[in-house]
């Protein structure tokens, strides 16, 4: 968040002056590290400085508010170079960022004023037909992965809308279009190639390194830098999906239909993500629908399809085309947050619609671009498909995320919107609790949570084990030089 930038600036400039020493400003020591990296890495990798197109691309994020101006960027091309870079950063205690698809909305999580590592050159997709897995580079976005696998007639269970990165998505959890059937994306990982903080390159599986395997699934960059994901593949031809939009005049009917789907659907192939959006002074509900086959089972979506819509681009098409039918507009500045419920009752859906309009109107004068609430109904057994992992901390209850997505224009409104996100998530939690849902301390999803969310709320009772593993894998806290949720 913004106060992090000012803290870094304060440390870099004020401290040396106050102490009256000749300590060089950090930016020049960062430059020395950049040069060292440049000399040490192989020709597969490259270092970039301000003014180059690569530098700009390496620091860029889905929302500009997640960008920081790094001293330099480095695009490693091999795991061996990642190892060299990590050891140099650790020994010089240089702050760094690790960026996959750059979609995180917390500033400093995949950005830095030190050395920015952009994983963009890790861009290969190798399909292993025999094992029914794919080796996937952490520099890719899901669209690229689906496109590479399509000729083989397989998919992996990744992002549901266009543009999202493989790395952060998988390392944080990954709610996907097959979640009702197979759980989170992290439940489909069979191996990680990991560069540990000491520079060692290891293949992490459930049997080779059970502790790190547990920790990486939900633990982001706490244990090192992932240079390869091996994910399960699934045979798929055409599927059915797309987006249908409703005007505010249909809100009562849509509210009822969403709640009915959420509380009565039992077909694991059917999933929806209704988004309640307030944009340009009015409410619109855009519902992304997915059926895991070319034709939905009779009746599943009838309610939602029969309500008069303002547009409907749902059809039978490739998996990639379904994902690309839905792109979420990024504002200049933006942040996600999350509330967790156990059931999307009509009361909860009504409260979400009320929040959408309430904050849409209230924040209009502060430069709101989009006020959006994504409702994510799944079947109650979605966490039963995987082995214990850092996230979710509880696998025997069907916790469901509501993703709050606020976007705005002026930087001076950052605190206003972040405070509103927290108030609104709390309001939704209160409504759920008052209507009998035991969610006051329910786990919050790592990939949606605001930067200052307490670790306990995301990792729960897993936290002591995660801290023990962290101390073993990274005794010098090298990964503490990179931002994010830290164990
Ligand atoms: C438009 C949009 C749609 C989304 N849809 C979904 C969805 O359907 N389901 C869902 O679950 N989430 C969804 N998300 C949330 C998404 O999962 C997170 O934003 C995720 O972190 C993005 O991954 P990334 O690689 O793009 O992010 P980045 O910003 O690049 O990275 C996020 C975090 O992962 C760390 N990291 C990145 N690469 C590595 C690596 N190689 N090794 C170690 N650590 C690394 C970074 O340091 C950072 O802390 C969505 C987000 C957006 C903006
Ligand atoms: C970075 O540089 C390489 C090699 O010079 C180039 O091929 C690539 O397209 C650049 N990447 C970006 C993101 O600009
Ligand atoms: C909102 O308004 C702006 C400017 O008035 C316009 O460019 C944009 O297309 C509108 N968006 C929607 C979703 O109507
Ligand atoms: C479907 O509708 C959404 C919302 O208007 C739009 O963003 C998207 O481009 C459309 N996709 C197709 C394939 O028409
Ligand atoms: C609508 O939301 C606001 C803000 O959270 C809240 O104060 C108000 O009581 C809500 N109204 C209804 C009818 O739920």
Coordinates of C-alpha atoms and ligand atoms in Angstrom, one line a residue:
X1 CA 0.0 0.0 0.0
X2 CA 1.1 3.6 -0.3
X3 CA 2.5 3.8 3.2
X4 CA 5.0 1.1 2.3
X5 CA 6.4 3.2 -0.5
X6 CA 6.9 6.2 1.9
X7 CA 8.5 3.9 4.5
X8 CA 11.0 2.7 1.9
X9 CA 11.8 6.2 0.8
X10 CA 12.2 7.3 4.4
X11 CA 14.6 4.5 5.1
X12 CA 16.6 5.1 2.0
X13 CA 17.0 8.9 2.4
X14 CA 16.3 10.0 5.9
X15 CA 18.3 7.4 7.9
X16 CA 21.8 8.1 6.4
X17 CA 21.2 11.8 6.9
X18 CA 20.1 11.5 10.5
X19 CA 23.0 9.2 11.3
X20 CA 25.4 11.7 9.7
X21 CA 27.3 8.8 8.1
X22 CA 28.6 8.5 4.6
X23 CA 26.4 5.5 3.8
X24 CA 25.5 5.8 0.2
X25 CA 21.8 6.2 -0.7
X26 CA 20.4 2.7 -1.2
X27 CA 19.6 3.5 -4.9
X28 CA 23.4 3.6 -5.7
X29 CA 24.1 0.4 -3.8
X30 CA 21.2 -1.2 -5.7
X31 CA 22.9 -0.1 -8.9
X32 CA 26.1 -1.9 -7.9
X33 CA 24.1 -5.1 -7.3
X34 CA 22.5 -4.6 -10.7
X35 CA 25.9 -4.5 -12.3
X36 CA 27.1 -7.5 -10.3
X37 CA 24.1 -9.5 -11.5
X38 CA 24.7 -8.4 -15.1
X39 CA 28.3 -9.7 -14.9
X40 CA 27.4 -12.9 -13.1
X41 CA 24.4 -14.3 -15.2
X42 CA 24.6 -16.3 -18.4
X43 CA 23.6 -14.9 -21.9
X44 CA 20.2 -16.5 -21.3
X45 CA 19.4 -13.7 -18.9
X46 CA 19.5 -9.9 -19.1
X47 CA 19.4 -6.8 -16.9
X48 CA 17.4 -3.7 -17.9
X49 CA 17.5 -0.1 -16.8
X50 CA 15.0 2.8 -16.8
X51 CA 14.3 4.0 -20.4
X52 CA 14.2 0.5 -22.0
X53 CA 11.0 -1.1 -23.0
X54 CA 11.9 -4.3 -21.1
X55 CA 12.4 -2.4 -17.9
X56 CA 9.0 -0.8 -18.3
X57 CA 7.3 -4.1 -19.1
X58 CA 9.1 -5.9 -16.2
X59 CA 7.8 -3.4 -13.7
X60 CA 4.2 -3.2 -15.1
X61 CA 1.2 -4.7 -13.4
X62 CA -2.5 -5.2 -14.1
X63 CA -3.2 -2.0 -12.1
X64 CA -0.7 0.8 -12.2
X65 CA -1.0 1.2 -8.4
X66 CA 1.0 -2.0 -8.0
X67 CA 3.9 -0.6 -10.0
X68 CA 7.2 0.7 -8.4
X69 CA 10.3 2.1 -10.1
X70 CA 13.0 -0.5 -9.5
X71 CA 16.7 0.3 -9.7
X72 CA 16.9 -2.3 -12.5
X73 CA 15.0 -5.3 -13.7
X74 CA 16.4 -8.7 -14.5
X75 CA 14.9 -11.3 -16.7
X76 CA 16.5 -14.7 -15.8
X77 CA 16.5 -17.3 -18.5
X78 CA 17.5 -20.3 -16.5
X79 CA 17.0 -21.7 -13.0
X80 CA 20.8 -21.6 -12.6
X81 CA 20.7 -17.8 -13.2
X82 CA 17.9 -17.4 -10.8
X83 CA 20.1 -19.2 -8.2
X84 CA 23.0 -16.8 -8.9
X85 CA 20.7 -13.8 -8.7
X86 CA 19.0 -14.9 -5.4
X87 CA 22.4 -15.5 -3.8
X88 CA 23.7 -12.1 -4.8
X89 CA 20.5 -10.4 -3.5
X90 CA 20.7 -12.4 -0.3
X91 CA 24.4 -11.7 0.4
X92 CA 23.9 -7.9 -0.3
X93 CA 20.5 -7.8 1.5
X94 CA 19.0 -6.1 -1.5
X95 CA 15.2 -5.7 -1.6
X96 CA 13.7 -7.4 -4.6
X97 CA 10.4 -8.3 -6.3
X98 CA 9.4 -11.5 -8.1
X99 CA 6.8 -11.1 -10.8
X100 CA 4.8 -13.7 -12.7
X101 CA 1.7 -12.2 -14.4
X102 CA 1.7 -9.1 -12.3
X103 CA -1.9 -9.3 -11.4
X104 CA -1.6 -8.9 -7.6
X105 CA -3.3 -5.7 -6.5
X106 CA -1.1 -5.2 -3.3
X107 CA 1.8 -2.8 -4.0
X108 CA 5.2 -4.3 -3.1
X109 CA 4.0 -8.0 -3.5
X110 CA 5.6 -8.4 -6.9
X111 CA 7.3 -5.0 -7.2
X112 CA 10.2 -3.3 -5.5
X113 CA 12.4 -0.2 -5.5
X114 CA 15.4 -2.6 -5.5
X115 CA 15.9 -5.3 -8.1
X116 CA 12.8 -6.5 -10.0
X117 CA 13.0 -10.1 -11.1
X118 CA 10.6 -10.6 -14.0
X119 CA 10.0 -14.3 -14.8
X120 CA 8.9 -13.6 -18.4
X121 CA 11.5 -15.7 -20.0
X122 CA 10.2 -18.9 -18.3
X123 CA 7.6 -19.3 -21.0
X124 CA 7.6 -22.8 -22.1
X125 CA 4.7 -25.3 -22.0
X126 CA 5.6 -29.0 -22.3
X127 CA 2.8 -31.5 -22.5
X128 CA 3.6 -34.9 -21.1
X129 CA 0.9 -37.1 -22.7
X130 CA 1.9 -40.3 -20.8
X131 CA 1.8 -38.7 -17.3
X132 CA -1.1 -36.4 -18.2
X133 CA 0.7 -33.4 -16.9
X134 CA 2.2 -30.2 -18.3
X135 CA 5.4 -28.4 -17.3
X136 CA 4.5 -24.7 -17.3
X137 CA 6.8 -21.7 -17.0
X138 CA 6.0 -19.2 -14.3
X139 CA 6.4 -16.3 -16.7
X140 CA 3.2 -17.2 -18.5
X141 CA -0.4 -16.0 -18.3
X142 CA -3.1 -18.7 -18.4
X143 CA -4.3 -17.6 -21.9
X144 CA -0.9 -18.6 -23.3
X145 CA -1.0 -22.0 -21.5
X146 CA -4.5 -22.8 -22.8
X147 CA -3.4 -21.8 -26.3
X148 CA -0.4 -24.1 -26.2
X149 CA -2.3 -27.1 -24.8
X150 CA -5.4 -26.7 -27.1
X151 CA -3.8 -28.6 -30.0
X152 CA -3.3 -31.6 -27.7
X153 CA -7.0 -31.6 -26.6
X154 CA -6.2 -30.9 -23.0
X155 CA -6.5 -28.1 -20.5
X156 CA -5.1 -27.3 -17.1
X157 CA -7.3 -25.9 -14.3
X158 CA -6.2 -22.3 -14.1
X159 CA -7.5 -18.7 -14.6
X160 CA -11.2 -18.2 -15.4
X161 CA -10.8 -14.8 -17.1
X162 CA -8.3 -13.4 -19.5
X163 CA -4.8 -12.1 -18.6
X164 CA -4.1 -13.6 -15.2
X165 CA -0.6 -15.0 -14.4
X166 CA 0.1 -18.7 -13.7
X167 CA 2.6 -18.2 -10.8
X168 CA 0.8 -16.1 -8.2
X169 CA -2.5 -17.7 -9.0
X170 CA -1.2 -21.2 -8.4
X171 CA 1.0 -20.4 -5.4
X172 CA -1.9 -18.6 -3.7
X173 CA -4.7 -21.1 -4.4
X174 CA -6.5 -20.8 -7.6
X175 CA -10.3 -21.0 -7.8
X176 CA -10.9 -22.3 -11.4
X177 CA -13.7 -23.6 -13.7
X178 CA -13.1 -27.1 -12.5
X179 CA -13.1 -26.3 -8.8
X180 CA -16.3 -28.1 -8.1
X181 CA -14.7 -31.3 -9.5
X182 CA -11.1 -31.1 -8.6
X183 CA -10.5 -28.3 -6.0
X184 CA -8.0 -25.5 -6.3
X185 CA -5.3 -25.2 -8.9
X186 CA -2.8 -25.9 -6.1
X187 CA -4.5 -29.3 -5.7
X188 CA -3.5 -30.1 -9.3
X189 CA 0.3 -29.4 -8.8
X190 CA 2.4 -32.6 -9.0
X191 CA 5.8 -30.9 -8.8
X192 CA 7.5 -27.5 -8.5
X193 CA 11.0 -26.7 -9.6
X194 CA 12.2 -24.4 -6.8
X195 CA 15.3 -22.2 -6.4
X196 CA 15.7 -22.2 -2.6
X197 CA 16.9 -19.1 -0.8
X198 CA 20.4 -20.7 -0.5
X199 CA 20.5 -21.1 -4.3
X200 CA 19.9 -24.8 -4.4
X201 CA 17.7 -26.0 -7.3
X202 CA 15.3 -28.7 -6.2
X203 CA 12.2 -30.5 -7.5
X204 CA 9.6 -30.4 -4.9
X205 CA 6.9 -33.1 -4.8
X206 CA 4.6 -34.5 -2.1
X207 CA 7.1 -37.3 -1.4
X208 CA 10.5 -35.6 -2.1
X209 CA 10.0 -32.5 0.2
X210 CA 6.6 -32.9 1.9
X211 CA 7.1 -29.8 4.1
X212 CA 8.0 -27.4 1.3
X213 CA 5.3 -29.0 -0.9
X214 CA 2.8 -28.2 1.8
X215 CA 4.1 -24.6 2.2
X216 CA 4.4 -23.7 -1.4
X217 CA 0.8 -24.5 -2.0
X218 CA -0.6 -21.2 -0.6
X219 CA 2.7 -19.8 0.6
X220 CA 3.7 -17.7 -2.5
X221 CA 7.4 -16.5 -2.4
X222 CA 8.1 -17.5 1.2
X223 CA 10.3 -20.5 0.3
X224 CA 12.1 -19.3 -2.8
X225 CA 11.5 -18.8 -6.5
X226 CA 9.5 -21.3 -8.5
X227 CA 11.0 -21.9 -12.0
X228 CA 8.6 -24.6 -13.2
X229 CA 5.1 -25.9 -12.3
X230 CA 4.0 -29.4 -13.2
X231 CA 0.2 -29.5 -13.3
X232 CA -2.3 -32.2 -14.1
X233 CA -4.0 -32.0 -17.5
X234 CA -7.6 -32.7 -18.3
X235 CA -9.0 -33.9 -21.7
X236 CA -11.5 -31.3 -22.9
X237 CA -13.0 -30.3 -26.3
X238 CA -15.5 -27.5 -26.6
X239 CA -17.2 -26.2 -23.5
X240 CA -20.1 -23.8 -22.9
X241 CA -19.7 -20.4 -21.4
X242 CA -19.4 -16.7 -21.6
X243 CA -20.9 -13.6 -20.0
X244 CA -24.5 -12.4 -19.7
X245 CA -25.3 -8.9 -18.5
X246 CA -28.4 -7.6 -16.7
X247 CA -29.6 -4.0 -16.1
X248 CA -30.5 -2.8 -12.6
X249 CA -34.2 -3.1 -13.4
X250 CA -33.8 -6.9 -13.3
X251 CA -31.9 -6.8 -9.9
X252 CA -34.6 -8.5 -7.8
X253 CA -35.0 -11.4 -10.3
X254 CA -31.3 -11.8 -10.7
X255 CA -30.8 -11.7 -6.9
X256 CA -33.3 -14.6 -6.6
X257 CA -31.8 -16.6 -9.5
X258 CA -28.2 -16.3 -8.2
X259 CA -29.2 -17.4 -4.7
X260 CA -31.3 -20.2 -6.2
X261 CA -28.4 -21.5 -8.3
X262 CA -25.9 -21.1 -5.4
X263 CA -28.1 -23.0 -2.9
X264 CA -29.6 -25.7 -5.1
X265 CA -27.2 -26.6 -7.9
X266 CA -25.7 -30.0 -7.5
X267 CA -24.2 -30.5 -10.9
X268 CA -20.4 -30.1 -10.4
X269 CA -19.9 -29.2 -14.1
X270 CA -21.9 -26.0 -13.7
X271 CA -20.3 -22.9 -12.2
X272 CA -21.0 -19.1 -12.3
X273 CA -19.4 -15.9 -11.2
X274 CA -22.0 -13.2 -11.0
X275 CA -20.3 -9.7 -10.6
X276 CA -22.4 -6.9 -9.2
X277 CA -20.8 -3.8 -10.8
X278 CA -21.4 -0.1 -10.2
X279 CA -19.9 1.9 -13.0
X280 CA -20.8 5.3 -14.6
X281 CA -23.5 5.9 -12.0
X282 CA -25.5 2.7 -12.4
X283 CA -25.7 -0.9 -11.3
X284 CA -25.2 -3.7 -13.8
X285 CA -24.9 -7.4 -13.0
X286 CA -22.5 -9.4 -15.3
X287 CA -22.7 -13.1 -14.8
X288 CA -19.9 -15.4 -16.2
X289 CA -21.3 -18.9 -16.7
X290 CA -19.4 -22.1 -17.4
X291 CA -20.5 -25.6 -18.1
X292 CA -17.8 -28.3 -18.3
X293 CA -19.0 -29.8 -21.6
X294 CA -20.4 -28.6 -24.9
X295 CA -24.0 -28.3 -23.7
X296 CA -25.3 -27.6 -20.2
X297 CA -27.5 -30.2 -18.6
X298 CA -31.2 -29.3 -19.0
X299 CA -32.4 -26.9 -16.5
X300 CA -29.2 -25.9 -14.8
X301 CA -29.0 -22.3 -16.1
X302 CA -32.7 -21.9 -17.2
X303 CA -33.5 -19.2 -14.5
X304 CA -30.4 -17.2 -15.4
X305 CA -31.0 -17.4 -19.1
X306 CA -34.7 -16.4 -19.0
X307 CA -34.2 -13.1 -17.2
X308 CA -34.2 -10.2 -19.8
X309 CA -30.5 -9.3 -20.4
X310 CA -28.7 -6.3 -21.9
X311 CA -26.1 -8.6 -23.6
X312 CA -25.5 -12.3 -23.9
X313 CA -22.3 -13.7 -25.4
X314 CA -22.6 -17.3 -24.0
X315 CA -21.9 -20.1 -26.4
X316 CA -20.2 -23.4 -27.1
X317 CA -16.6 -22.7 -27.9
X318 CA -13.0 -23.6 -26.9
X319 CA -12.0 -23.4 -23.2
X320 CA -9.6 -20.5 -24.2
X321 CA -12.5 -18.7 -25.9
X322 CA -14.7 -18.9 -22.8
X323 CA -11.9 -17.5 -20.7
X324 CA -11.2 -14.7 -23.2
X325 CA -14.9 -13.8 -23.4
X326 CA -14.5 -12.3 -19.9
X327 CA -11.9 -9.6 -19.2
X328 CA -12.2 -7.5 -16.1
X329 CA -11.4 -3.8 -16.9
X330 CA -8.4 -2.5 -14.9
X331 CA -8.6 1.0 -13.5
X332 CA -5.5 3.1 -13.0
X333 CA -5.6 2.2 -9.3
X334 CA -7.2 -0.8 -7.7
X335 CA -7.4 -3.2 -4.9
X336 CA -9.1 -6.5 -4.1
X337 CA -10.4 -7.7 -0.7
X338 CA -12.5 -10.6 0.4
X339 CA -15.3 -11.7 2.7
X340 CA -16.1 -15.4 3.3
X341 CA -19.5 -17.0 3.6
X342 CA -20.8 -20.5 3.8
X343 CA -23.9 -19.9 1.6
X344 CA -25.1 -17.3 -0.8
X345 CA -28.6 -17.0 0.5
X346 CA -31.0 -14.4 -0.9
X347 CA -30.2 -12.2 2.1
X348 CA -26.4 -12.4 1.4
X349 CA -26.9 -11.7 -2.3
X350 CA -29.2 -8.8 -1.4
X351 CA -26.6 -7.4 0.9
X352 CA -24.0 -7.6 -1.8
X353 CA -26.2 -5.7 -4.2
X354 CA -26.9 -3.1 -1.5
X355 CA -23.1 -2.7 -0.9
X356 CA -22.5 -2.3 -4.6
X357 CA -24.9 0.6 -4.9
X358 CA -24.1 2.1 -1.5
X359 CA -20.3 2.3 -2.2
X360 CA -20.8 3.0 -5.9
X361 CA -22.7 6.2 -5.0
X362 CA -20.7 7.1 -1.9
X363 CA -17.3 6.8 -3.7
X364 CA -18.3 8.5 -6.9
X365 CA -16.9 11.9 -5.9
X366 CA -13.6 10.2 -4.9
X367 CA -12.9 9.1 -8.4
X368 CA -14.4 5.6 -8.5
X369 CA -14.0 3.8 -11.8
X370 CA -15.6 0.5 -10.8
X371 CA -17.1 -0.9 -7.6
X372 CA -17.5 -4.7 -8.1
X373 CA -18.4 -7.7 -6.0
X374 CA -17.8 -11.1 -7.5
X375 CA -19.9 -13.9 -6.0
X376 CA -18.3 -17.3 -6.1
X377 CA -20.7 -20.1 -5.3
X378 CA -19.1 -23.6 -5.3
X379 CA -20.3 -27.0 -4.0
X380 CA -19.6 -27.4 -0.3
X381 CA -17.0 -30.2 -0.8
X382 CA -14.5 -28.3 -2.9
X383 CA -11.7 -28.6 -0.4
X384 CA -12.0 -32.4 -0.1
X385 CA -10.2 -32.9 -3.4
X386 CA -6.7 -32.1 -2.1
X387 CA -4.1 -32.9 0.6
X388 CA -3.3 -30.4 3.3
X389 CA -1.7 -27.2 2.1
X390 CA -0.8 -23.8 3.5
X391 CA -4.1 -22.5 2.1
X392 CA -6.8 -23.3 2.8
X393 CA -6.2 -23.9 6.5
X394 CA -9.6 -25.7 6.8
X395 CA -10.6 -28.4 4.3
X396 CA -13.8 -29.8 5.9
X397 CA -16.0 -26.7 5.5
X398 CA -17.2 -25.2 2.2
X399 CA -16.0 -21.6 2.7
X400 CA -16.9 -19.4 -0.3
X401 CA -15.1 -16.2 -1.2
X402 CA -16.8 -12.9 -2.2
X403 CA -14.2 -10.9 -4.1
X404 CA -14.4 -7.2 -3.7
X405 CA -12.7 -5.3 -6.5
X406 CA -12.6 -1.5 -6.3
X407 CA -10.9 0.6 -9.0
X408 CA -10.3 4.4 -9.0
X409 CA -8.3 7.1 -10.6
X410 CA -6.6 9.6 -8.2
X411 CA -3.7 8.4 -6.0
X412 CA -5.0 10.7 -3.2
X413 CA -8.0 8.4 -2.9
X414 CA -6.0 5.2 -2.1
X415 CA -6.7 5.2 1.6
X416 CA -10.4 6.0 1.1
X417 CA -10.9 3.0 -1.1
X418 CA -8.9 0.6 1.0
X419 CA -10.8 1.6 4.1
X420 CA -14.1 1.2 2.2
X421 CA -13.0 -2.3 1.1
X422 CA -12.4 -3.3 4.7
X423 CA -15.7 -1.7 6.0
X424 CA -17.7 -3.4 3.2
X425 CA -16.1 -6.8 3.7
X426 CA -16.9 -6.5 7.5
X427 CA -20.5 -5.5 6.7
X428 CA -21.0 -8.6 4.6
X429 CA -19.4 -10.7 7.3
X430 CA -21.8 -9.2 9.9
X431 CA -24.8 -9.9 7.7
X432 CA -23.7 -13.5 7.3
X433 CA -23.1 -13.9 11.0
X434 CA -26.4 -12.3 11.9
X435 CA -28.2 -14.7 9.7
X436 CA -26.6 -17.7 11.3
X437 CA -23.4 -18.4 9.3
X438 CA -20.4 -19.1 11.5
X439 CA -17.9 -17.0 9.5
X440 CA -16.6 -14.3 11.8
X441 CA -13.2 -15.9 11.8
X442 CA -13.5 -17.9 8.5
X443 CA -10.4 -18.1 6.3
X444 CA -9.8 -15.3 3.9
X445 CA -8.4 -16.1 0.4
X446 CA -4.7 -15.1 0.1
X447 CA -5.0 -14.0 -3.5
X448 CA -7.8 -11.5 -2.8
X449 CA -6.8 -10.3 0.7
X450 CA -5.6 -6.7 1.2
X451 CA -1.9 -6.3 2.2
X452 CA -2.5 -5.7 5.9
X453 CA -4.7 -8.8 6.4
X454 CA -3.5 -10.7 9.5
X455 CA -1.7 -14.0 8.5
X456 CA -3.9 -15.8 11.0
X457 CA -7.0 -14.9 9.0
X458 CA -5.6 -16.6 5.8
X459 CA -3.4 -19.5 7.2
X460 CA -5.2 -20.2 10.5
X461 CA -3.8 -23.1 12.4
X462 CA -1.2 -23.8 9.7
X463 CA 0.8 -20.8 10.7
X464 CA 3.1 -22.4 13.4
X465 CA 4.0 -25.2 10.9
X466 CA 4.6 -22.7 8.1
X467 CA 6.9 -20.7 10.4
X468 CA 8.9 -23.8 11.3
X469 CA 9.3 -24.8 7.6
X470 CA 10.2 -21.2 6.8
X471 CA 12.9 -21.1 9.4
X472 CA 14.4 -24.4 8.1
X473 CA 14.3 -23.4 4.4
X474 CA 15.3 -19.8 4.8
X475 CA 17.2 -19.3 8.1
X476 CA 18.7 -16.0 6.8
X477 CA 15.3 -14.7 5.7
X478 CA 16.4 -13.9 2.2
X479 CA 12.8 -14.1 1.0
X480 CA 12.0 -11.4 3.5
X481 CA 13.7 -9.0 1.1
X482 CA 10.7 -9.6 -1.3
X483 CA 7.3 -8.3 -0.4
X484 CA 4.1 -10.3 0.2
X485 CA 2.5 -12.1 3.1
X486 CA 5.5 -13.3 5.2
X487 CA 5.6 -16.2 7.6
Ligands
LIG1 C1 -8.5 -9.9 -13.5 C2 -8.2 -10.9 -12.4 C3 -8.8 -12.1 -12.4 C4 -8.5 -13.0 -11.4 N1 -9.2 -14.3 -11.4 C5 -8.9 -15.2 -10.4 C6 -9.6 -16.4 -10.4 O1 -10.4 -16.8 -11.3 N2 -9.3 -17.3 -9.4 C7 -8.4 -17.0 -8.4 O2 -8.1 -17.8 -7.5 N3 -7.7 -15.8 -8.4 C8 -8.0 -14.9 -9.4 N4 -7.3 -13.7 -9.4 C9 -6.3 -13.4 -8.3 C10 -5.0 -13.9 -8.8 O3 -4.9 -15.3 -8.4 C11 -3.8 -13.2 -8.1 O4 -3.8 -11.8 -8.5 C12 -2.5 -13.8 -8.5 O5 -1.5 -13.5 -7.5 C13 -2.0 -13.4 -9.8 O6 -0.8 -14.1 -10.2 P1 0.3 -13.3 -11.0 O7 1.4 -14.3 -11.3 O8 -0.4 -12.6 -12.1 O9 0.7 -12.3 -9.9 P2 2.1 -11.5 -9.5 O10 1.7 -10.1 -9.1 O11 3.1 -11.6 -10.6 O12 2.6 -12.3 -8.3 C14 1.7 -12.5 -7.1 C15 2.6 -13.1 -6.0 O13 3.2 -14.3 -6.3 C16 4.6 -14.2 -6.2 N5 5.3 -14.9 -7.3 C17 5.1 -14.7 -8.6 N6 5.9 -15.5 -9.3 C18 6.6 -16.2 -8.4 C19 7.6 -17.3 -8.6 N7 8.0 -17.7 -9.8 N8 8.1 -17.9 -7.4 C20 7.7 -17.4 -6.2 N9 6.8 -16.5 -6.0 C21 6.2 -15.9 -7.1 C22 4.9 -12.7 -6.2 O14 6.2 -12.4 -5.7 C23 3.7 -12.1 -5.6 O15 3.9 -12.1 -4.2 C24 -7.6 -12.7 -10.4 C25 -7.0 -11.5 -10.4 C26 -7.3 -10.6 -11.4 C27 -6.6 -9.2 -11.4
LIG2 C1 12.9 -8.1 -23.8 O1 14.0 -8.3 -24.6 C2 14.0 -9.4 -25.4 C3 15.4 -9.6 -26.0 O2 16.0 -8.4 -26.2 C4 12.9 -9.3 -26.4 O3 12.8 -10.4 -27.2 C5 11.6 -9.2 -25.6 O4 10.5 -9.1 -26.4 C6 11.6 -8.1 -24.6 N1 10.5 -8.3 -23.6 C7 9.6 -7.4 -23.3 C8 8.6 -7.7 -22.4 O5 9.7 -6.2 -23.8
LIG3 C1 -18.5 5.0 -18.8 O1 -18.3 6.4 -19.2 C2 -17.2 6.6 -19.9 C3 -17.1 8.1 -20.2 O2 -18.3 8.8 -19.9 C4 -17.2 5.8 -21.2 O3 -16.1 6.0 -22.0 C5 -17.3 4.3 -20.9 O4 -17.5 3.6 -22.1 C6 -18.5 4.1 -20.0 N1 -18.5 2.7 -19.6 C7 -19.6 1.9 -19.5 C8 -19.4 0.5 -19.1 O5 -20.7 2.3 -19.9
LIG4 C1 -18.6 -10.7 -23.9 O1 -19.1 -9.6 -23.1 C2 -18.2 -9.0 -22.3 C3 -18.9 -7.9 -21.5 O2 -19.5 -6.9 -22.3 C4 -17.1 -8.3 -23.2 O3 -16.1 -7.8 -22.3 C5 -16.5 -9.4 -24.0 O4 -15.6 -8.8 -24.9 C6 -17.5 -10.2 -24.8 N1 -16.9 -11.3 -25.4 C7 -17.2 -11.7 -26.7 C8 -16.4 -12.9 -27.2 O5 -18.1 -11.2 -27.3
LIG5 C1 -26.8 -1.0 2.9 O1 -25.4 -0.9 3.1 C2 -25.1 0.1 4.0 C3 -23.6 0.2 4.1 O2 -23.0 -1.0 4.5 C4 -25.7 -0.1 5.4 O3 -25.4 0.9 6.3 C5 -27.3 -0.2 5.2 O4 -27.9 -0.6 6.4 C6 -27.6 -1.3 4.1 N1 -29.0 -1.2 3.9 C7 -29.7 -2.3 3.9 C8 -31.2 -2.2 3.5 O5 -29.3 -3.4 4.1

